[in-house]
């Protein structure tokens, strides 16, 4: 899949171009085109905010006319939050990302200047308008923020990460039998301590404990840790006696 | 629905705090909490990059300890791209947004310092880890970029925008009959011009034209414009004669 090209139309601040480069490369986009950048190109101010995304800055190309920057692209999306009074399809960033992945060709994402956004004539050159729904009371996105939202949507379309997974335990989840062993060990510690009292409430108390211990979906390692906790609490008096004994021997 | 709180843990640059405020308010998040900001608070450097999101900066609160900043929250997500070797659920930004919308309580999104990200002990205080899949070769997101991706996902969960719609035409889409009228007008102009030649290819040529004119899903206004174009081309000679006549009269 070919990533979309990012086209910045009359960008003003070099800092923003650098931040755009960083945002692009965070999500695997590397081709940047600049149409009439206000302060010329290359612009040293773009370097530091790019934070190492040199691959994007070094290969950026400059155009005088928007039509030349779009000439080899098959589909172009104009990003704008404002209504334009022109007959153009308006798509979400997610829908644009879906279409770009399905497109047998190259796509481009057009972004306007920081202060004013794209002109109506710029938008007219696009196949569709890409609009990110925002807080209607505060809709002005920073240029690199607009770029990263589109780039991230494109990247997510190809991403196969599960919505949720458990990380960090090489031994994996505990079986029902292992959790059962933990419940039995806790029960064995609590019974002589007089916890299950009064007798007629014991079944309910046992059920509540079972629900507490089943719900988290413990890992093997966590069950082992909790069995150690139960053992330590159960043998507390014994442990203190042992410790006293050791201390007595050591202080003698 | 209560928007999530954003918690910045030991943020370094005031500029970034300002950009975070702007990113938050772009997507309707207004409650910002700062844990031990390096340069104290308030920080004048945060003002300009907030670009008017004063509601967020003015109500920001400061905490010395992370646990105090989280005390009243029901669920907290720690954003980090790095594997931590700890047994914690890892969710996508989309999944976190879904859960926050479904939560009967307040949620928080934790972000670490610019350079180093969240410490392992910070992450341990969260209910789950939120990870945005990024380019593995260039995974370091700017702080405000990480915030805007999470804020946008939260906002999108509640957004009901259709993936695609046609904008800007008050008269709406043309009916099949109106498009049929356009096709007939074009046919009527092309037949005397000798366009449908040779005779045996005429049906195929007519079918191609029909496909071209049906596919775009024209609006009422666009059909009217195209009928005007056909009329102008058809009556071109007549128009030129009229123009010559007018010119002759005027120059006399």
PDB file of N, CA and C in Angstrom, chain B residues 98-151:
ATOM      1  N   UNK B  98     -14.198   4.139  23.799  1.00  0.00           N
ATOM      2  CA  UNK B  98     -15.447   3.389  23.954  1.00  0.00           C
ATOM      3  C   UNK B  98     -15.745   3.145  25.434  1.00  0.00           C
ATOM      4  N   UNK B  99     -14.714   2.706  26.166  1.00  0.00           N
ATOM      5  CA  UNK B  99     -14.907   2.403  27.591  1.00  0.00           C
ATOM      6  C   UNK B  99     -15.228   3.648  28.403  1.00  0.00           C
ATOM      7  N   UNK B 100     -14.576   4.760  28.063  1.00  0.00           N
ATOM      8  CA  UNK B 100     -14.817   6.001  28.802  1.00  0.00           C
ATOM      9  C   UNK B 100     -16.258   6.461  28.594  1.00  0.00           C
ATOM     10  N   UNK B 101     -16.763   6.292  27.370  1.00  0.00           N
ATOM     11  CA  UNK B 101     -18.160   6.674  27.119  1.00  0.00           C
ATOM     12  C   UNK B 101     -19.123   5.775  27.894  1.00  0.00           C
ATOM     13  N   UNK B 102     -18.736   4.527  28.106  1.00  0.00           N
ATOM     14  CA  UNK B 102     -19.629   3.575  28.778  1.00  0.00           C
ATOM     15  C   UNK B 102     -19.490   3.626  30.295  1.00  0.00           C
ATOM     16  N   UNK B 103     -18.462   4.337  30.790  1.00  0.00           N
ATOM     17  CA  UNK B 103     -18.153   4.335  32.222  1.00  0.00           C
ATOM     18  C   UNK B 103     -19.124   5.206  33.014  1.00  0.00           C
ATOM     19  N   UNK B 104     -19.745   4.672  34.061  1.00  0.00           N
ATOM     20  CA  UNK B 104     -20.583   5.521  34.915  1.00  0.00           C
ATOM     21  C   UNK B 104     -19.712   6.224  35.944  1.00  0.00           C
ATOM     22  N   UNK B 105     -18.901   7.165  35.502  1.00  0.00           N
ATOM     23  CA  UNK B 105     -17.986   7.853  36.410  1.00  0.00           C
ATOM     24  C   UNK B 105     -17.000   8.669  35.595  1.00  0.00           C
ATOM     25  N   UNK B 106     -15.949   9.146  36.259  1.00  0.00           N
ATOM     26  CA  UNK B 106     -14.976  10.003  35.581  1.00  0.00           C
ATOM     27  C   UNK B 106     -13.715   9.237  35.216  1.00  0.00           C
ATOM     28  N   UNK B 107     -13.218   9.521  34.028  1.00  0.00           N
ATOM     29  CA  UNK B 107     -11.995   8.863  33.581  1.00  0.00           C
ATOM     30  C   UNK B 107     -10.877   9.884  33.449  1.00  0.00           C
ATOM     31  N   UNK B 108      -9.639   9.402  33.468  1.00  0.00           N
ATOM     32  CA  UNK B 108      -8.476  10.252  33.285  1.00  0.00           C
ATOM     33  C   UNK B 108      -7.527   9.645  32.273  1.00  0.00           C
ATOM     34  N   UNK B 109      -6.829  10.532  31.549  1.00  0.00           N
ATOM     35  CA  UNK B 109      -5.801  10.111  30.599  1.00  0.00           C
ATOM     36  C   UNK B 109      -4.478  10.696  31.079  1.00  0.00           C
ATOM     37  N   UNK B 110      -3.524   9.825  31.386  1.00  0.00           N
ATOM     38  CA  UNK B 110      -2.225  10.249  31.920  1.00  0.00           C
ATOM     39  C   UNK B 110      -1.170  10.304  30.828  1.00  0.00           C
ATOM     40  N   UNK B 111      -0.407  11.398  30.803  1.00  0.00           N
ATOM     41  CA  UNK B 111       0.676  11.545  29.824  1.00  0.00           C
ATOM     42  C   UNK B 111       1.964  11.884  30.570  1.00  0.00           C
ATOM     43  N   UNK B 112       3.075  11.310  30.149  1.00  0.00           N
ATOM     44  CA  UNK B 112       4.345  11.511  30.839  1.00  0.00           C
ATOM     45  C   UNK B 112       5.108  12.716  30.337  1.00  0.00           C
ATOM     46  N   UNK B 113       6.288  12.975  30.936  1.00  0.00           N
ATOM     47  CA  UNK B 113       7.128  14.100  30.507  1.00  0.00           C
ATOM     48  C   UNK B 113       7.610  13.909  29.068  1.00  0.00           C
ATOM     49  N   UNK B 114       7.902  15.032  28.409  1.00  0.00           N
ATOM     50  CA  UNK B 114       8.269  15.028  27.000  1.00  0.00           C
ATOM     51  C   UNK B 114       9.406  14.061  26.680  1.00  0.00           C
ATOM     52  N   UNK B 115      10.477  14.158  27.450  1.00  0.00           N
ATOM     53  CA  UNK B 115      11.672  13.424  27.060  1.00  0.00           C
ATOM     54  C   UNK B 115      11.555  11.928  27.323  1.00  0.00           C
ATOM     55  N   UNK B 116      11.067  11.601  28.514  1.00  0.00           N
ATOM     56  CA  UNK B 116      11.202  10.216  28.971  1.00  0.00           C
ATOM     57  C   UNK B 116       9.894   9.436  29.017  1.00  0.00           C
ATOM     58  N   UNK B 117       8.757  10.134  28.996  1.00  0.00           N
ATOM     59  CA  UNK B 117       7.494   9.411  29.134  1.00  0.00           C
ATOM     60  C   UNK B 117       7.236   9.017  30.578  1.00  0.00           C
ATOM     61  N   UNK B 118       6.170   8.281  30.803  1.00  0.00           N
ATOM     62  CA  UNK B 118       5.782   7.896  32.164  1.00  0.00           C
ATOM     63  C   UNK B 118       6.768   6.878  32.741  1.00  0.00           C
ATOM     64  N   UNK B 119       7.052   7.016  34.038  1.00  0.00           N
ATOM     65  CA  UNK B 119       7.839   6.018  34.761  1.00  0.00           C
ATOM     66  C   UNK B 119       6.978   4.777  35.003  1.00  0.00           C
ATOM     67  N   UNK B 120       7.650   3.667  35.244  1.00  0.00           N
ATOM     68  CA  UNK B 120       6.945   2.415  35.529  1.00  0.00           C
ATOM     69  C   UNK B 120       6.018   2.575  36.741  1.00  0.00           C
ATOM     70  N   UNK B 121       6.456   3.319  37.760  1.00  0.00           N
ATOM     71  CA  UNK B 121       5.618   3.517  38.947  1.00  0.00           C
ATOM     72  C   UNK B 121       4.388   4.376  38.655  1.00  0.00           C
ATOM     73  N   UNK B 122       4.509   5.301  37.698  1.00  0.00           N
ATOM     74  CA  UNK B 122       3.328   6.075  37.284  1.00  0.00           C
ATOM     75  C   UNK B 122       2.325   5.157  36.598  1.00  0.00           C
ATOM     76  N   UNK B 123       2.847   4.330  35.684  1.00  0.00           N
ATOM     77  CA  UNK B 123       1.977   3.440  34.911  1.00  0.00           C
ATOM     78  C   UNK B 123       1.258   2.460  35.845  1.00  0.00           C
ATOM     79  N   UNK B 124       1.942   2.042  36.907  1.00  0.00           N
ATOM     80  CA  UNK B 124       1.342   1.079  37.839  1.00  0.00           C
ATOM     81  C   UNK B 124       0.070   1.627  38.480  1.00  0.00           C
ATOM     82  N   UNK B 125      -0.069   2.957  38.558  1.00  0.00           N
ATOM     83  CA  UNK B 125      -1.263   3.561  39.161  1.00  0.00           C
ATOM     84  C   UNK B 125      -2.464   3.602  38.215  1.00  0.00           C
ATOM     85  N   UNK B 126      -2.257   3.220  36.976  1.00  0.00           N
ATOM     86  CA  UNK B 126      -3.360   3.269  35.997  1.00  0.00           C
ATOM     87  C   UNK B 126      -4.108   1.945  35.955  1.00  0.00           C
ATOM     88  N   UNK B 127      -5.340   1.998  35.442  1.00  0.00           N
ATOM     89  CA  UNK B 127      -6.123   0.773  35.272  1.00  0.00           C
ATOM     90  C   UNK B 127      -5.687   0.015  34.026  1.00  0.00           C
ATOM     91  N   UNK B 128      -5.260   0.756  33.022  1.00  0.00           N
ATOM     92  CA  UNK B 128      -4.838   0.115  31.778  1.00  0.00           C
ATOM     93  C   UNK B 128      -3.859   1.027  31.052  1.00  0.00           C
ATOM     94  N   UNK B 129      -3.142   0.441  30.116  1.00  0.00           N
ATOM     95  CA  UNK B 129      -2.208   1.194  29.283  1.00  0.00           C
ATOM     96  C   UNK B 129      -2.891   1.502  27.956  1.00  0.00           C
ATOM     97  N   UNK B 130      -2.819   2.749  27.526  1.00  0.00           N
ATOM     98  CA  UNK B 130      -3.353   3.147  26.223  1.00  0.00           C
ATOM     99  C   UNK B 130      -2.168   3.299  25.280  1.00  0.00           C
ATOM    100  N   UNK B 131      -2.153   2.532  24.216  1.00  0.00           N
ATOM    101  CA  UNK B 131      -1.057   2.611  23.252  1.00  0.00           C
ATOM    102  C   UNK B 131      -1.589   2.915  21.864  1.00  0.00           C
ATOM    103  N   UNK B 132      -1.021   3.923  21.238  1.00  0.00           N
ATOM    104  CA  UNK B 132      -1.350   4.243  19.851  1.00  0.00           C
ATOM    105  C   UNK B 132      -0.319   3.554  18.960  1.00  0.00           C
ATOM    106  N   UNK B 133      -0.747   2.684  18.052  1.00  0.00           N
ATOM    107  CA  UNK B 133       0.241   2.032  17.182  1.00  0.00           C
ATOM    108  C   UNK B 133       0.907   3.070  16.275  1.00  0.00           C
ATOM    109  N   UNK B 134       2.227   3.064  16.239  1.00  0.00           N
ATOM    110  CA  UNK B 134       2.980   4.044  15.441  1.00  0.00           C
ATOM    111  C   UNK B 134       4.022   3.327  14.598  1.00  0.00           C
ATOM    112  N   UNK B 135       4.646   4.113  13.733  1.00  0.00           N
ATOM    113  CA  UNK B 135       5.790   3.648  12.950  1.00  0.00           C
ATOM    114  C   UNK B 135       6.852   3.116  13.919  1.00  0.00           C
ATOM    115  N   UNK B 136       7.174   1.826  13.888  1.00  0.00           N
ATOM    116  CA  UNK B 136       8.126   1.291  14.866  1.00  0.00           C
ATOM    117  C   UNK B 136       9.508   1.931  14.748  1.00  0.00           C
ATOM    118  N   UNK B 137       9.808   2.516  13.586  1.00  0.00           N
ATOM    119  CA  UNK B 137      11.116   3.139  13.397  1.00  0.00           C
ATOM    120  C   UNK B 137      11.155   4.575  13.918  1.00  0.00           C
ATOM    121  N   UNK B 138       9.996   5.136  14.296  1.00  0.00           N
ATOM    122  CA  UNK B 138       9.964   6.554  14.698  1.00  0.00           C
ATOM    123  C   UNK B 138       8.738   6.770  15.583  1.00  0.00           C
ATOM    124  N   UNK B 139       8.823   6.244  16.806  1.00  0.00           N
ATOM    125  CA  UNK B 139       7.635   6.161  17.648  1.00  0.00           C
ATOM    126  C   UNK B 139       7.433   7.304  18.616  1.00  0.00           C
ATOM    127  N   UNK B 140       8.324   8.288  18.631  1.00  0.00           N
ATOM    128  CA  UNK B 140       8.205   9.337  19.641  1.00  0.00           C
ATOM    129  C   UNK B 140       7.237  10.428  19.200  1.00  0.00           C
ATOM    130  N   UNK B 141       6.080  10.474  19.863  1.00  0.00           N
ATOM    131  CA  UNK B 141       5.066  11.480  19.560  1.00  0.00           C
ATOM    132  C   UNK B 141       5.312  12.725  20.399  1.00  0.00           C
ATOM    133  N   UNK B 142       5.113  13.882  19.812  1.00  0.00           N
ATOM    134  CA  UNK B 142       5.075  15.118  20.591  1.00  0.00           C
ATOM    135  C   UNK B 142       3.932  15.018  21.606  1.00  0.00           C
ATOM    136  N   UNK B 143       4.139  15.632  22.796  1.00  0.00           N
ATOM    137  CA  UNK B 143       3.150  15.511  23.878  1.00  0.00           C
ATOM    138  C   UNK B 143       1.745  15.926  23.435  1.00  0.00           C
ATOM    139  N   UNK B 144       1.629  17.090  22.788  1.00  0.00           N
ATOM    140  CA  UNK B 144       0.297  17.566  22.392  1.00  0.00           C
ATOM    141  C   UNK B 144      -0.294  16.711  21.271  1.00  0.00           C
ATOM    142  N   UNK B 145       0.574  16.067  20.501  1.00  0.00           N
ATOM    143  CA  UNK B 145       0.094  15.170  19.445  1.00  0.00           C
ATOM    144  C   UNK B 145      -0.525  13.921  20.067  1.00  0.00           C
ATOM    145  N   UNK B 146       0.127  13.402  21.117  1.00  0.00           N
ATOM    146  CA  UNK B 146      -0.428  12.235  21.804  1.00  0.00           C
ATOM    147  C   UNK B 146      -1.778  12.590  22.414  1.00  0.00           C
ATOM    148  N   UNK B 147      -1.857  13.798  22.993  1.00  0.00           N
ATOM    149  CA  UNK B 147      -3.118  14.226  23.619  1.00  0.00           C
ATOM    150  C   UNK B 147      -4.217  14.359  22.572  1.00  0.00           C
ATOM    151  N   UNK B 148      -3.897  14.966  21.413  1.00  0.00           N
ATOM    152  CA  UNK B 148      -4.966  15.214  20.437  1.00  0.00           C
ATOM    153  C   UNK B 148      -5.484  13.908  19.844  1.00  0.00           C
ATOM    154  N   UNK B 149      -4.623  12.918  19.698  1.00  0.00           N
ATOM    155  CA  UNK B 149      -5.093  11.647  19.139  1.00  0.00           C
ATOM    156  C   UNK B 149      -6.111  10.995  20.092  1.00  0.00           C
ATOM    157  N   UNK B 150      -5.826  11.054  21.389  1.00  0.00           N
ATOM    158  CA  UNK B 150      -6.758  10.474  22.376  1.00  0.00           C
ATOM    159  C   UNK B 150      -8.039  11.301  22.467  1.00  0.00           C
ATOM    160  N   UNK B 151      -7.892  12.631  22.463  1.00  0.00           N
ATOM    161  CA  UNK B 151      -9.057  13.514  22.574  1.00  0.00           C
ATOM    162  C   UNK B 151      -9.966  13.352  21.364  1.00  0.00           C
TER     163      UNK B 151
END
